Short mmCIF file of C-alpha atoms in Angstrom, two decimals:
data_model
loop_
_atom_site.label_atom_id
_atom_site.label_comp_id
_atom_site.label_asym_id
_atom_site.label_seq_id
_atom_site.Cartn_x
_atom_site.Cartn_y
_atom_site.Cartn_z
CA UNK A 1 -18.75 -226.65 36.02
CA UNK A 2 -17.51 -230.62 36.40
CA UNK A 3 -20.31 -232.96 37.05
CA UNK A 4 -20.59 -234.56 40.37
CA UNK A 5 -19.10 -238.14 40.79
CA UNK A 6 -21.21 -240.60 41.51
CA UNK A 7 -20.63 -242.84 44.77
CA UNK A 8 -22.06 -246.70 44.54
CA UNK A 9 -23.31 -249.39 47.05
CA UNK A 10 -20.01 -251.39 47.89
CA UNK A 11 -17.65 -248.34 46.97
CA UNK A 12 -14.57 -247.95 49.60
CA UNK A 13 -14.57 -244.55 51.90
CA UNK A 14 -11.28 -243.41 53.35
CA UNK A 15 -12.38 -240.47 55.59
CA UNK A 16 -9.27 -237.83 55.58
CA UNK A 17 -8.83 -238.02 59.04
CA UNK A 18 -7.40 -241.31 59.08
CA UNK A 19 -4.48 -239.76 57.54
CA UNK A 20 -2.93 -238.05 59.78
CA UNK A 21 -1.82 -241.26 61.64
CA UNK A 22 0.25 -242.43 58.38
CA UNK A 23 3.73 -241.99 57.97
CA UNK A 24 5.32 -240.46 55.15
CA UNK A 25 6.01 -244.01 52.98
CA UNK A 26 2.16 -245.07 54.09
CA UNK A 27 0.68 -241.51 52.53
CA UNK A 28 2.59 -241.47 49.61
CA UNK A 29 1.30 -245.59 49.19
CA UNK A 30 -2.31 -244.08 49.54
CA UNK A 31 -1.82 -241.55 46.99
CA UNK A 32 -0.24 -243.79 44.37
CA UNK A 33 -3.15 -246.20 45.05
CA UNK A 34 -5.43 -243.05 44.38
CA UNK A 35 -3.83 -242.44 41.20
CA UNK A 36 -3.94 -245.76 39.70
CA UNK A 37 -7.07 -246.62 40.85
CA UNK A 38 -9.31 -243.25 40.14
CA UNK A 39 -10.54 -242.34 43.74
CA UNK A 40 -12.48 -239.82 43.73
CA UNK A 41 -10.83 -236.72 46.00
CA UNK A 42 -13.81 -235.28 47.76
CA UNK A 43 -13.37 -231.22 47.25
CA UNK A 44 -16.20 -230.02 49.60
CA UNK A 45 -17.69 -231.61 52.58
CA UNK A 46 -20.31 -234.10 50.85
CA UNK A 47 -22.48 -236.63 52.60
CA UNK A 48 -22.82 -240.36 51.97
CA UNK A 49 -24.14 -243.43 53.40
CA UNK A 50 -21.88 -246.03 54.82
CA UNK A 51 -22.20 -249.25 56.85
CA UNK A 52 -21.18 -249.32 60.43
CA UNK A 53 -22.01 -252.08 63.38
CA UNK A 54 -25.06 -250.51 64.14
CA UNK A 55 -26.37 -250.64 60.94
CA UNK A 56 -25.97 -247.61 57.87
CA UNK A 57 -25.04 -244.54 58.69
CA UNK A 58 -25.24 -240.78 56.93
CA UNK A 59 -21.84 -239.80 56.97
CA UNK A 60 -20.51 -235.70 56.21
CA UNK A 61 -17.15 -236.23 54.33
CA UNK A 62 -14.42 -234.06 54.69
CA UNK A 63 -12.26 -232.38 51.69
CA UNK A 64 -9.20 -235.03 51.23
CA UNK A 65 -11.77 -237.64 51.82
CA UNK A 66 -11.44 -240.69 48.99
CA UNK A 67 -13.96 -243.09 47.16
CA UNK A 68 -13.17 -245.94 45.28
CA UNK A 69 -14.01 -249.27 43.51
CA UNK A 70 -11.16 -250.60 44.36
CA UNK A 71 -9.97 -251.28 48.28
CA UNK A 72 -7.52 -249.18 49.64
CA UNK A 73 -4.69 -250.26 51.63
CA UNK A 74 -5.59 -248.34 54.82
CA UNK A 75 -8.90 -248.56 57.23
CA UNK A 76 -12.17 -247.66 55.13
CA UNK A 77 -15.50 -247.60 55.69
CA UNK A 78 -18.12 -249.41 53.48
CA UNK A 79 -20.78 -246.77 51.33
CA UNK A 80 -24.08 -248.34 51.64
CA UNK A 81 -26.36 -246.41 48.54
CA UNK A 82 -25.57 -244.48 45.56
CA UNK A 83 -25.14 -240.78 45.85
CA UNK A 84 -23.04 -237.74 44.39
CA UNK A 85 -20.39 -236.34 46.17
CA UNK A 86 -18.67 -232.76 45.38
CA UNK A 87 -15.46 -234.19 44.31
CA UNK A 88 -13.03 -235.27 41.10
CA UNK A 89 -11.69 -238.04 39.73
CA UNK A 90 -8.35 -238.14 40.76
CA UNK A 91 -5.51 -239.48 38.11
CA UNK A 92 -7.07 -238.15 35.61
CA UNK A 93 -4.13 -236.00 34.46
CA UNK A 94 -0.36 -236.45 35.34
CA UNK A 95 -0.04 -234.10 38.79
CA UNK A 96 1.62 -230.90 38.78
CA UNK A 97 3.30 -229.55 41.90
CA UNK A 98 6.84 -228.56 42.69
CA UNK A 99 8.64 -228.94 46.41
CA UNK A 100 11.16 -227.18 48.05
CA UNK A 101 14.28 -229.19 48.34
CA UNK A 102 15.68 -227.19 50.97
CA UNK A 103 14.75 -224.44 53.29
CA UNK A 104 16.78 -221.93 55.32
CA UNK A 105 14.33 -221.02 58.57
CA UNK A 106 12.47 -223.51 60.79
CA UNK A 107 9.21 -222.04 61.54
CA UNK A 108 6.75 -223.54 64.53
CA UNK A 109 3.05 -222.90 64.32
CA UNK A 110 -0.14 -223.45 62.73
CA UNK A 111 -0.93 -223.66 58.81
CA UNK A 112 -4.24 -221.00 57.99
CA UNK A 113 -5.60 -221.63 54.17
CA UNK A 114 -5.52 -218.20 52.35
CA UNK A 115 -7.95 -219.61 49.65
CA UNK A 116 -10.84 -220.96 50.91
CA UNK A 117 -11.83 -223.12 47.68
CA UNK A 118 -8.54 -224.46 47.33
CA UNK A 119 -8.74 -228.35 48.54
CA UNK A 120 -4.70 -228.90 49.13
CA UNK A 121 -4.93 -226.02 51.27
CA UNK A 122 -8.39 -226.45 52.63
CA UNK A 123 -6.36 -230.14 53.83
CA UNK A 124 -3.75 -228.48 56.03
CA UNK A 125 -5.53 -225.59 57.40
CA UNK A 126 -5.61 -225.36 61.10
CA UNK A 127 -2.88 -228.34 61.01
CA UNK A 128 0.20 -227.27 63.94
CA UNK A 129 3.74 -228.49 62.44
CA UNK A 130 7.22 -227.38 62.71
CA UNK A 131 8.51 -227.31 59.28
CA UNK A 132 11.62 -226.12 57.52
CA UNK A 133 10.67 -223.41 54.40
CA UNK A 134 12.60 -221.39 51.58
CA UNK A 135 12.48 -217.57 53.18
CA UNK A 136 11.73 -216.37 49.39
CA UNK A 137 9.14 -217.90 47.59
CA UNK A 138 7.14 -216.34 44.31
CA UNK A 139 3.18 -216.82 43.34
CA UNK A 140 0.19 -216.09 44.83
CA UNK A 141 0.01 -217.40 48.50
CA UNK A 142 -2.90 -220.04 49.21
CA UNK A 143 -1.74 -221.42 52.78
CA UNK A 144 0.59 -219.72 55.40
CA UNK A 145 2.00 -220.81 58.37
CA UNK A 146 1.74 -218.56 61.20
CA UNK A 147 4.99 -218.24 63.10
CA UNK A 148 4.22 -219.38 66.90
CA UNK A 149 6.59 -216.80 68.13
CA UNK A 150 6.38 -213.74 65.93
CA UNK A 151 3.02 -213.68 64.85
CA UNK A 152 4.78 -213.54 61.02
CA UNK A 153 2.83 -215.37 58.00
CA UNK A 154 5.26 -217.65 56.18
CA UNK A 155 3.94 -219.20 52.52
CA UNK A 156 3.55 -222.39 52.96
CA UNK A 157 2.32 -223.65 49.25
CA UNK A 158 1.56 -220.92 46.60
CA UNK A 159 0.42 -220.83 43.26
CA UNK A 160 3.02 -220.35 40.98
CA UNK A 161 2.53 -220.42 36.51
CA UNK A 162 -0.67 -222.78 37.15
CA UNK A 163 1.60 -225.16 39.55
CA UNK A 164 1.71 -225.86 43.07
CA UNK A 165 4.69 -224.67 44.73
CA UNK A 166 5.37 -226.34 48.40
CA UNK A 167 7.88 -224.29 50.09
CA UNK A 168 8.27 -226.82 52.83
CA UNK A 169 11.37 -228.40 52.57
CA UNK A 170 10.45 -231.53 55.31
CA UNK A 171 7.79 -231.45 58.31
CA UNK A 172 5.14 -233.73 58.58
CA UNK A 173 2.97 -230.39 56.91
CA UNK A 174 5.00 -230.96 53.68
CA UNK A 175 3.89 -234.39 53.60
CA UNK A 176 0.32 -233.98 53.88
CA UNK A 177 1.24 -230.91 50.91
CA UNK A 178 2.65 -233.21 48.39
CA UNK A 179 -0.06 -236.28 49.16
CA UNK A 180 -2.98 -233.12 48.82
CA UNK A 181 -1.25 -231.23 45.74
CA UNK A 182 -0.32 -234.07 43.46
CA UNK A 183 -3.96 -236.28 43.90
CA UNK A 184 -5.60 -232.94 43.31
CA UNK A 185 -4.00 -231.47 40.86
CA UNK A 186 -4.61 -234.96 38.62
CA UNK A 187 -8.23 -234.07 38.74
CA UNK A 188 -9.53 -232.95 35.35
CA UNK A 189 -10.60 -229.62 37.42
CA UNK A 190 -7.29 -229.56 39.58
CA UNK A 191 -4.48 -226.77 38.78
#
């Protein structure tokens, strides 16, 4: 098992859910800053101290979450003592993840992780989109999207010869795939 990363007074949070706002070039700006600078991904819901108006504040992190030396080009929150966090260093390894560069059905509905230790997946899950996938896809599934109108599971990412494999071919979900798979699959522990 990894150790846990240690979080410092004056470290940077970005809490995940200040994400979802981003556009595509603004998430894939974040994750290149997370590469070069180390953040640490935050794998399981952790808790840390950060400052706030009224003063500091314990804070439960969410998986996607990132901590950092170094300040990161979107709105962050201030960590306030030293703890440990379940998380990895991210960059740590060069990412590896593959995306579908076309798809032939649009499916509507919500994503549902498969694997309930996987972060990438654990990042989507419960997220609604409208995305366009490949029909045929091969690996072991890890996050589906269930069809709105048929009830019918579609893979959304797999695990395919120890690589991601997004089968999203656009759709905001895709994004949030590729910013999830390649930060976490840099971790020393990652895929």
């Amino acid at each position: 098992m990894d150790a846990l990363p240690r979080v410092d007074i004056g470290m940077y949070l970005v809490e995940f859910a200040n994400i979802f706002t981003l556009s595509r070039q603004e998430l894939m700006s974040l994750r290149d800053w997370a590469l070069a600078s180390g953040a640490v991904l935050v794998t399981s819901p952790s808790i840390v101290s950060v400052s706030t108006a009224s003063g500091p504040v314990r804070l439960a992190v969410g998986v996607g979450s990132l901590i950092s030396s170094e300040k990161p080009p979107i709105r962050w929150l201030q960590i306030t003592s030293h703890d440990w966090v379940d998380g990895c260093p991210s960059g740590s390894k060069e990412p590896n993840y593959h995306v579908a560069d076309s798809g032939d059905i649009k499916v509507k509905g919500v994503a549902v992780a498969i694997d309930y230790r996987d972060p990438p997946s654990l990042m989507a899950n419960s997220m609604r989109s409208e995305a366009m996938l490949r029909s045929q896809t091969e690996g072991q599934p890890l996050l589906v999207i269930v069809d709105d109108e048929t009830g019918k599971q579609w893979p959304l990412m797999t695990l395919r010869e120890g690589a991601y494999e997004i089968n999203a071919a656009e759709g905001k979900v895709r994004d949030l795939l590729e910013y999830a798979a390649s930060l976490y699959s840099s971790c020393p522990s990652g895929v």
